[in-house]
Amino acid sequence: MALADVCGFKLGNEHSYFGPCAEGEMGMPTLKDALRMSESFTFPCGVNLQRDINTAFTSDDSKVKIQFDHGTTTLAFKFQHGVIVAVDSRATAGPSIESQTVKKVIEINPYLLGTMAGGAADCMYWERVLASQCRVYELRNKERISVAAASKLLANIVYDYKGMGLSMGTMIVGWDKKGPALYYVDSDGERLVGHMFSVGSGSVYAYGVLDSDYRWDLTQEEAYDLGRRAIYHATHRDAYSGGVVNLYHMKETGWEKISQTDTAELHYQYKAEKEKKGKK
Amino acid sequence: MSILSYNGAAIMAMKGKNCVAIAADRRFGIQAQTVSMDFDKVFEMGPNLFIGLPGLATDVQTVLARLKFRLNMYELRENRRIKPKTFMSMVSNLLYERRFGPYFVEPVIAGLDPKSGEPYIASMDLIGCPMETNDFVVSGTCSEQMYGMCESLWEPDLAPDDLFETISQALMNAFDRDAVSGWGAVVYIIEKDKVTKRMLKTRQD
């Protein structure tokens, strides 16, 4: 170990910065460690998880403040032909627009969809964990998991990390034995069942449009238009929402992606419609 | 939240061949909410002299009013139009008077000398430090994005039509990467004998 001596590196160092966590020890790297390390999160030594980690990374006067990708508008509503899911596609870190082409609907499996609002990484990661748990359930029980159970799984997973700064406001949408289902799950451990939700910084604008025109007996086309319009109005007024509108329809046979429309296009289209109406 | 990004703005000015251009976005918002899309941030101070005021909206309106007063007094006393360079000093003085409780605006000035027609552009920080350049000046919440766009698109001695294209593309693509500015844009092309004002069709998100 000549190089180790030159660097002054001592193997199995008890004063290593990352102390032992639940499953593995960082010191002498072994094959077992490499395989198992990804199963658990490493934490800095001697730190009160709930109190220090969250405030260190998110409080305004912190020196190491992380600017999470936040700000969004997502919505979902149940109607006679299933569930409509519509989302925007902008990711912002503070005032800077990081991307206008983010996929905020996560395809958990062919009959389950999850939406992303809050921290993009948090949503993507934990919904992927949910996808693997749903698959395990299927293999064990030889039948598809219900949406109620899937949303409960997610809520219980994130509850363990409550207070540590996870930011996730998601809607779990699916069609199971009981029919179309829509649940709202967030990183505070909240889990709500309902027939219409909108999540994100632009949700207030989307609710206004949704509440005005929503009916249970909308036709398919009317429902698509309502979802798109609600997201468009949110992107127009909310600075942190924008990009394109991704529209999905959850049917008995599973979900189908209906359209992806640029909000700029929608703006000029609705403007032309208004002018035509005005001339009449 | 920084005070300078409470309302959000994007303004830039560029020099061309015997002309200058000044362009600004049109959003008036309060943090995340967009309130109106026809808020003026560029104001005429003389037949060939314009000032752009990005920053806190209330200070934009107050500085405009106080500046107009000083400018009117100057023109009454001197009985002539002010030169752009002198105007820049006037703005700088107005801002430094408030050194220990500043106005939250970072102005951009663009104009032509009344006699010679020489193009002039300058920008300032919120306490009045002037910066005169020979290419372009930017100010606002997306200044980093604007610097990048201007640096790549600008070239010297652009004719008025080419200058319009250049400044429009630079401004639009910069504020499309900023959440708190955009929602329409206005571009002024200032030449010796005429000033052309054009609105741009932009993304409204």
Coordinates of C-alpha atoms in Angstrom, one line a residue:
Chain A
M1 CA 0.0 0.0 0.0
A2 CA 2.7 2.4 -1.0
L3 CA 0.3 5.0 -2.4
A4 CA -1.8 4.8 0.7
D5 CA 1.3 5.6 2.8
V6 CA 2.3 8.5 0.7
C7 CA -1.2 10.0 1.0
G8 CA -1.3 9.3 4.7
F9 CA -4.5 7.3 4.1
K10 CA -5.4 4.9 6.9
L11 CA -7.8 2.1 6.2
G12 CA -10.6 1.4 8.8
N13 CA -10.2 5.0 10.1
E14 CA -12.6 5.5 13.1
H15 CA -12.5 9.3 12.6
S16 CA -13.8 9.1 9.0
Y17 CA -16.2 11.9 8.2
F18 CA -19.1 9.6 7.4
G19 CA -19.7 7.5 10.4
P20 CA -21.3 4.0 10.3
C21 CA -24.9 4.0 9.3
A22 CA -27.4 1.4 9.9
E23 CA -26.3 -1.2 7.3
G24 CA -22.7 -0.6 6.4
E25 CA -19.4 0.8 7.7
M26 CA -17.4 3.2 5.7
G27 CA -13.7 2.3 6.1
M28 CA -12.3 -0.6 4.2
P29 CA -14.4 -0.8 1.0
T30 CA -15.6 -4.3 0.3
L31 CA -17.7 -5.8 -2.5
K32 CA -20.6 -6.3 0.0
D33 CA -20.5 -2.7 0.9
A34 CA -20.7 -1.6 -2.7
L35 CA -23.8 -3.7 -3.3
R36 CA -25.6 -2.8 -0.1
M37 CA -24.5 0.9 0.1
S38 CA -27.2 2.0 -2.3
E39 CA -30.0 0.6 -0.1
S40 CA -29.5 3.1 2.6
F41 CA -28.8 6.8 2.9
T42 CA -25.5 7.9 4.4
F43 CA -25.8 10.7 6.9
P44 CA -23.1 13.1 8.2
C45 CA -21.7 12.1 11.6
G46 CA -23.1 13.5 14.9
V47 CA -26.0 15.4 13.4
N48 CA -29.5 15.6 14.6
L49 CA -31.3 14.6 11.4
Q50 CA -34.7 16.2 11.8
R51 CA -33.5 19.5 13.1
D52 CA -30.1 20.2 11.4
I53 CA -30.3 18.8 8.0
N54 CA -33.5 20.4 6.9
T55 CA -32.6 23.9 8.3
A56 CA -29.0 23.7 7.0
F57 CA -30.2 23.2 3.4
T58 CA -33.4 25.2 3.3
S59 CA -33.4 28.1 5.7
D60 CA -32.9 31.5 4.1
D61 CA -29.8 32.5 6.0
S62 CA -28.0 29.2 5.7
K63 CA -24.6 29.2 4.1
V64 CA -25.3 26.0 2.2
K65 CA -28.8 26.7 1.0
I66 CA -29.8 24.4 -1.8
Q67 CA -32.1 25.8 -4.4
F68 CA -34.5 23.0 -5.1
D69 CA -36.4 22.7 -8.3
H70 CA -39.8 23.9 -7.2
G71 CA -42.8 25.7 -8.5
T72 CA -45.3 24.0 -10.7
T73 CA -49.0 23.4 -11.6
T74 CA -50.4 19.9 -11.7
L75 CA -54.0 18.9 -11.6
A76 CA -56.2 15.9 -11.8
F77 CA -60.0 15.4 -11.8
K78 CA -62.4 12.4 -12.0
F79 CA -65.3 12.5 -14.4
Q80 CA -67.7 10.0 -16.0
H81 CA -65.0 8.6 -18.4
G82 CA -62.2 8.2 -16.0
V83 CA -59.5 10.6 -14.7
I84 CA -57.8 13.5 -16.5
V85 CA -54.2 14.4 -15.4
A86 CA -52.7 17.7 -16.7
V87 CA -49.3 19.2 -15.8
D88 CA -47.0 22.0 -16.8
S89 CA -43.3 21.3 -17.6
R90 CA -41.2 24.1 -16.0
A91 CA -38.5 23.6 -13.4
T92 CA -37.1 26.6 -11.6
A93 CA -34.3 27.0 -9.1
G94 CA -35.0 30.3 -7.4
P95 CA -35.7 32.8 -10.2
S96 CA -33.8 30.9 -12.9
I97 CA -35.7 28.7 -15.3
E98 CA -33.8 25.4 -15.4
S99 CA -35.9 23.6 -17.9
Q100 CA -39.1 24.0 -19.9
T101 CA -39.3 20.3 -20.8
V102 CA -39.6 18.4 -17.5
K103 CA -41.8 15.3 -17.4
K104 CA -44.0 15.9 -14.4
V105 CA -46.2 12.9 -14.9
I106 CA -44.4 9.8 -13.7
E107 CA -45.6 6.6 -15.3
I108 CA -45.5 4.2 -12.4
N109 CA -46.9 1.3 -14.4
P110 CA -49.5 1.0 -17.2
Y111 CA -52.4 1.6 -14.9
L112 CA -50.9 4.0 -12.3
L113 CA -49.7 7.5 -12.7
G114 CA -48.0 9.9 -10.3
T115 CA -47.6 13.6 -10.6
M116 CA -44.6 15.7 -9.6
A117 CA -44.8 18.9 -7.5
G118 CA -42.3 20.3 -5.1
G119 CA -38.7 18.9 -5.3
A120 CA -38.2 17.2 -8.6
A121 CA -35.6 14.7 -7.4
D122 CA -37.7 13.8 -4.4
C123 CA -40.8 13.1 -6.5
M124 CA -38.9 11.1 -9.2
Y125 CA -37.0 9.0 -6.7
W126 CA -39.8 8.1 -4.3
E127 CA -42.3 7.4 -7.1
R128 CA -39.8 5.0 -8.6
V129 CA -39.4 3.3 -5.2
L130 CA -43.2 3.1 -5.2
A131 CA -43.1 1.5 -8.6
S132 CA -40.8 -1.2 -7.4
Q133 CA -43.0 -1.8 -4.3
C134 CA -46.1 -2.1 -6.5
R135 CA -44.3 -4.7 -8.7
V136 CA -43.3 -6.7 -5.6
Y137 CA -46.9 -6.7 -4.4
E138 CA -48.0 -8.0 -7.8
L139 CA -45.5 -10.8 -7.7
R140 CA -46.5 -11.8 -4.2
N141 CA -50.2 -11.6 -4.5
K142 CA -50.8 -12.5 -8.2
E143 CA -53.0 -9.5 -8.7
R144 CA -52.6 -5.7 -9.3
I145 CA -52.3 -3.4 -6.4
S146 CA -55.2 -1.1 -5.6
V147 CA -54.7 2.6 -5.9
A148 CA -55.6 3.1 -2.3
A149 CA -52.9 0.6 -1.3
A150 CA -50.3 2.2 -3.6
S151 CA -50.9 5.7 -2.3
K152 CA -50.8 4.4 1.3
L153 CA -47.5 2.7 0.6
L154 CA -46.0 6.0 -0.6
A155 CA -47.5 8.0 2.3
N156 CA -46.0 5.6 4.8
I157 CA -42.6 5.6 3.1
V158 CA -42.2 9.4 3.2
Y159 CA -43.6 9.6 6.7
D160 CA -40.3 8.1 7.9
Y161 CA -38.5 11.1 6.6
K162 CA -40.9 13.7 8.0
G163 CA -39.2 16.8 9.1
M164 CA -36.0 16.1 7.1
G165 CA -36.8 18.4 4.3
L166 CA -38.4 16.2 1.6
S167 CA -40.6 18.3 -0.6
M168 CA -43.2 16.3 -2.5
G169 CA -46.8 17.0 -3.4
T170 CA -48.1 14.2 -5.6
M171 CA -51.3 12.8 -6.9
I172 CA -51.6 9.1 -7.4
V173 CA -54.1 8.3 -10.2
G174 CA -55.2 4.9 -11.3
W175 CA -58.0 2.6 -12.3
D176 CA -58.5 -0.6 -10.1
K177 CA -61.4 -3.0 -9.2
K178 CA -63.3 -0.2 -7.5
G179 CA -63.1 2.1 -10.6
P180 CA -61.2 5.3 -11.2
A181 CA -59.2 6.5 -8.2
L182 CA -57.5 9.8 -7.3
Y183 CA -55.4 10.3 -4.1
Y184 CA -53.3 13.3 -3.0
V185 CA -50.1 12.4 -1.0
D186 CA -47.5 14.8 0.3
S187 CA -44.2 14.8 2.2
D188 CA -46.0 15.9 5.4
G189 CA -47.6 12.5 5.4
E190 CA -51.0 13.8 4.3
R191 CA -53.1 11.4 2.2
L192 CA -56.4 12.5 0.9
V193 CA -59.0 10.9 -1.4
G194 CA -61.0 13.2 -3.7
H195 CA -62.4 13.8 -7.1
M196 CA -60.4 17.0 -8.0
F197 CA -57.0 18.2 -6.9
S198 CA -54.5 20.8 -8.1
V199 CA -51.0 21.0 -6.6
G200 CA -48.2 23.5 -6.9
S201 CA -47.6 27.2 -6.9
G202 CA -50.0 27.7 -9.8
S203 CA -52.7 25.6 -8.3
V204 CA -54.7 28.6 -7.1
Y205 CA -55.2 29.7 -10.7
A206 CA -56.0 26.3 -12.0
Y207 CA -58.7 25.8 -9.3
G208 CA -60.5 28.9 -10.4
V209 CA -60.8 27.6 -14.0
L210 CA -61.6 24.0 -12.9
D211 CA -64.2 25.0 -10.4
S212 CA -66.0 27.2 -13.0
D213 CA -66.4 24.6 -15.7
Y214 CA -66.2 21.2 -14.0
R215 CA -69.1 18.8 -14.3
W216 CA -69.2 15.0 -13.7
D217 CA -70.8 14.5 -17.1
L218 CA -68.2 16.2 -19.3
T219 CA -67.6 14.6 -22.6
Q220 CA -64.0 13.4 -23.3
E221 CA -63.1 16.3 -25.5
E222 CA -64.6 18.9 -23.0
A223 CA -62.6 17.3 -20.2
Y224 CA -59.4 17.5 -22.3
D225 CA -60.1 21.1 -23.0
L226 CA -60.8 21.9 -19.4
G227 CA -57.5 20.3 -18.2
R228 CA -55.5 22.1 -20.8
R229 CA -57.2 25.4 -20.2
A230 CA -56.7 25.3 -16.4
I231 CA -53.0 24.6 -16.8
Y232 CA -52.7 27.3 -19.4
H233 CA -54.2 29.9 -17.1
A234 CA -51.9 28.9 -14.3
T235 CA -48.8 29.1 -16.5
H236 CA -50.0 32.6 -17.7
R237 CA -50.3 34.0 -14.2
D238 CA -47.8 32.0 -12.2
A239 CA -44.2 32.9 -12.8
Y240 CA -43.0 29.4 -11.7
S241 CA -45.2 27.4 -14.1
G242 CA -44.9 27.3 -17.9
G243 CA -43.5 25.3 -20.8
V244 CA -45.9 22.8 -22.3
V245 CA -49.1 21.2 -21.1
N246 CA -48.9 17.4 -20.8
L247 CA -52.3 15.8 -20.8
Y248 CA -53.1 12.2 -19.8
H249 CA -56.3 10.2 -19.6
M250 CA -56.7 7.3 -17.1
K251 CA -59.1 4.8 -18.6
E252 CA -60.3 1.4 -17.6
T253 CA -57.6 -0.1 -19.9
G254 CA -54.9 2.0 -18.4
W255 CA -53.5 5.5 -19.0
E256 CA -53.1 7.1 -22.4
K257 CA -51.0 10.2 -23.1
I258 CA -53.4 12.5 -25.0
S259 CA -51.3 15.6 -26.0
Q260 CA -48.4 17.8 -25.4
T261 CA -49.2 21.5 -26.3
D262 CA -47.0 24.5 -25.9
T263 CA -48.6 27.2 -23.7
A264 CA -47.5 29.9 -26.1
E265 CA -49.6 28.2 -28.8
L266 CA -52.5 27.9 -26.4
H267 CA -52.3 31.6 -25.5
Y268 CA -52.7 32.8 -29.1
Q269 CA -55.3 30.2 -29.8
Y270 CA -57.5 31.2 -26.9
K271 CA -56.9 34.9 -27.8
A272 CA -58.2 34.3 -31.4
E273 CA -61.2 32.4 -30.0
K274 CA -62.0 35.3 -27.7
E275 CA -61.8 37.8 -30.5
K276 CA -64.1 35.7 -32.7
K277 CA -66.6 35.6 -29.9
G278 CA -66.3 39.3 -29.4
K279 CA -67.0 40.0 -33.1
K280 CA -70.2 37.9 -33.0
Chain B
M1 CA -36.3 37.1 -1.5
S2 CA -34.2 39.9 -2.8
I3 CA -35.9 43.3 -3.1
L4 CA -34.6 43.8 -6.6
S5 CA -36.3 40.6 -7.7
Y6 CA -39.7 41.3 -6.0
N7 CA -41.3 42.6 -9.2
G8 CA -38.9 41.3 -11.8
A9 CA -37.7 43.0 -15.0
A10 CA -35.4 42.7 -17.9
I11 CA -34.0 45.7 -19.8
M12 CA -31.1 46.1 -22.2
A13 CA -29.7 48.7 -24.6
M14 CA -27.3 48.3 -27.6
K15 CA -25.3 50.6 -29.8
G16 CA -25.6 50.4 -33.6
K17 CA -24.4 52.5 -36.6
N18 CA -25.7 56.0 -35.8
C19 CA -28.5 54.5 -33.8
V20 CA -29.2 53.0 -30.4
A21 CA -31.8 50.5 -29.3
I22 CA -33.4 50.0 -25.9
A23 CA -35.7 47.1 -25.1
A24 CA -37.6 45.9 -22.0
D25 CA -40.1 43.2 -20.9
R26 CA -43.6 44.3 -19.9
R27 CA -44.4 42.2 -16.8
F28 CA -45.6 43.7 -13.6
G29 CA -45.7 40.9 -11.0
I30 CA -45.7 40.6 -7.2
Q31 CA -43.3 37.7 -6.5
A32 CA -44.9 34.7 -8.3
Q33 CA -48.1 36.3 -9.3
T34 CA -48.3 38.2 -12.6
V35 CA -50.6 41.2 -12.2
S36 CA -50.4 43.0 -15.5
M37 CA -48.6 42.6 -18.9
D38 CA -48.5 46.2 -20.0
F39 CA -46.3 47.8 -17.4
D40 CA -44.0 50.4 -18.9
K41 CA -40.4 50.4 -17.8
V42 CA -38.8 52.5 -20.6
F43 CA -39.5 56.2 -20.6
E44 CA -38.9 59.0 -23.1
M45 CA -36.8 61.8 -21.5
G46 CA -36.1 63.8 -24.7
P47 CA -36.7 63.4 -28.4
N48 CA -33.7 61.0 -28.7
L49 CA -33.1 60.0 -25.1
F50 CA -34.7 57.1 -23.2
I51 CA -34.2 55.6 -19.8
G52 CA -35.1 52.1 -18.7
L53 CA -35.8 51.5 -15.0
P54 CA -35.8 47.9 -13.8
G55 CA -36.2 47.0 -10.2
L56 CA -38.8 47.6 -7.5
A57 CA -41.9 49.0 -9.3
T58 CA -42.7 51.6 -6.7
D59 CA -39.2 53.1 -7.0
V60 CA -39.5 52.9 -10.8
Q61 CA -42.4 55.3 -10.7
T62 CA -40.9 57.5 -8.0
V63 CA -37.5 57.9 -9.7
L64 CA -39.2 58.6 -13.0
A65 CA -41.3 61.4 -11.4
R66 CA -38.3 63.0 -9.6
L67 CA -36.1 62.7 -12.6
K68 CA -38.6 64.3 -14.9
F69 CA -38.8 67.2 -12.4
R70 CA -35.1 67.7 -12.4
L71 CA -34.9 67.4 -16.2
N72 CA -37.7 70.0 -16.7
M73 CA -35.9 72.4 -14.4
Y74 CA -32.6 71.8 -16.3
E75 CA -34.3 72.5 -19.7
L76 CA -36.0 75.7 -18.4
R77 CA -32.7 77.1 -17.0
E78 CA -30.4 76.0 -19.9
N79 CA -33.0 76.6 -22.6
R80 CA -31.8 73.5 -24.5
R81 CA -32.1 69.7 -24.6
I82 CA -29.9 67.8 -22.2
K83 CA -27.0 65.7 -23.5
P84 CA -27.1 62.0 -22.8
K85 CA -23.8 62.1 -20.8
T86 CA -25.0 64.9 -18.7
F87 CA -28.3 63.1 -18.1
M88 CA -26.4 60.1 -16.9
S89 CA -24.7 62.3 -14.3
M90 CA -28.0 63.7 -13.2
V91 CA -29.4 60.2 -12.6
S92 CA -26.2 59.2 -10.8
N93 CA -26.5 62.2 -8.5
L94 CA -30.2 61.5 -7.8
L95 CA -29.4 57.9 -6.8
Y96 CA -26.3 58.7 -4.7
E97 CA -28.3 61.2 -2.7
R98 CA -30.1 58.2 -1.3
R99 CA -26.8 56.3 -0.6
F100 CA -27.9 55.1 2.8
G101 CA -31.5 54.2 1.9
P102 CA -31.4 53.6 -1.8
Y103 CA -34.0 53.5 -4.6
F104 CA -34.1 49.9 -5.7
V105 CA -33.6 50.6 -9.4
E106 CA -30.6 50.0 -11.7
P107 CA -31.2 52.3 -14.7
V108 CA -30.2 51.8 -18.3
I109 CA -29.8 55.0 -20.5
A110 CA -29.8 55.1 -24.3
G111 CA -29.8 58.1 -26.5
L112 CA -28.2 60.2 -29.3
D113 CA -26.4 63.4 -28.7
P114 CA -28.8 66.3 -29.7
K115 CA -26.2 68.1 -31.8
S116 CA -23.8 65.4 -33.3
G117 CA -26.1 62.4 -33.3
E118 CA -23.4 60.3 -31.6
P119 CA -24.9 57.1 -30.0
Y120 CA -24.6 56.8 -26.2
I121 CA -25.5 54.0 -23.8
A122 CA -24.9 53.6 -20.1
S123 CA -26.1 51.7 -17.1
M124 CA -25.9 52.2 -13.3
D125 CA -26.1 50.3 -10.1
L126 CA -28.7 51.2 -7.5
I127 CA -26.5 53.8 -5.8
G128 CA -25.5 55.6 -9.0
C129 CA -22.2 54.1 -10.1
P130 CA -22.2 54.8 -13.9
M131 CA -20.9 52.4 -16.5
E132 CA -20.5 53.6 -20.1
T133 CA -19.8 51.0 -22.8
N134 CA -19.4 50.9 -26.5
D135 CA -21.4 47.7 -27.1
F136 CA -24.4 46.9 -24.8
V137 CA -25.7 47.3 -21.3
V138 CA -28.1 45.1 -19.4
S139 CA -30.0 45.3 -16.2
G140 CA -32.6 43.3 -14.4
T141 CA -33.3 39.9 -12.7
C142 CA -31.9 37.9 -15.6
S143 CA -28.8 40.0 -16.2
E144 CA -26.6 36.9 -16.4
Q145 CA -28.8 35.4 -19.2
M146 CA -28.8 38.8 -21.0
Y147 CA -25.0 39.1 -20.8
G148 CA -24.7 35.7 -22.4
M149 CA -27.1 36.5 -25.2
C150 CA -25.6 39.9 -25.9
E151 CA -22.1 38.7 -25.9
S152 CA -22.9 36.1 -28.5
L153 CA -25.2 38.1 -30.7
W154 CA -23.9 41.6 -30.7
E155 CA -21.5 42.9 -33.4
P156 CA -20.4 46.5 -34.0
D157 CA -22.0 48.9 -36.5
L158 CA -25.3 47.2 -37.0
A159 CA -27.9 49.0 -39.2
P160 CA -31.2 49.9 -37.5
D161 CA -33.1 46.8 -38.8
D162 CA -30.4 44.4 -37.9
L163 CA -30.0 46.0 -34.5
F164 CA -33.8 45.5 -33.9
E165 CA -33.4 41.8 -34.8
T166 CA -30.4 41.4 -32.6
I167 CA -31.7 43.1 -29.5
S168 CA -35.1 41.4 -29.8
Q169 CA -33.6 37.9 -30.0
A170 CA -31.2 38.7 -27.2
L171 CA -33.9 40.0 -24.8
M172 CA -36.5 37.3 -25.6
N173 CA -34.2 34.3 -25.2
A174 CA -32.8 35.8 -22.0
F175 CA -36.1 36.4 -20.3
D176 CA -37.5 33.0 -21.4
R177 CA -35.0 31.6 -19.0
D178 CA -36.2 33.8 -16.1
A179 CA -39.3 33.0 -14.2
V180 CA -40.1 36.6 -13.1
S181 CA -39.6 38.6 -16.3
G182 CA -41.2 38.4 -19.7
W183 CA -44.9 38.4 -20.7
G184 CA -44.3 40.7 -23.7
A185 CA -41.6 43.0 -24.8
V186 CA -41.2 46.5 -26.2
V187 CA -38.3 47.6 -28.4
Y188 CA -37.4 51.2 -29.3
I189 CA -35.0 51.9 -32.2
I190 CA -33.7 55.5 -31.9
E191 CA -32.3 57.1 -35.0
K192 CA -31.4 60.8 -35.7
D193 CA -34.7 61.6 -37.3
K194 CA -37.1 59.0 -36.0
V195 CA -37.9 56.7 -33.1
T196 CA -39.6 53.4 -33.9
K197 CA -41.5 51.5 -31.1
R198 CA -42.3 47.9 -31.7
M199 CA -44.0 45.3 -29.5
L200 CA -42.8 41.7 -29.7
K201 CA -44.9 38.6 -29.7
T202 CA -43.5 36.5 -26.9
R203 CA -44.3 33.5 -24.7
Q204 CA -46.9 34.4 -22.1
D205 CA -45.8 32.0 -19.4

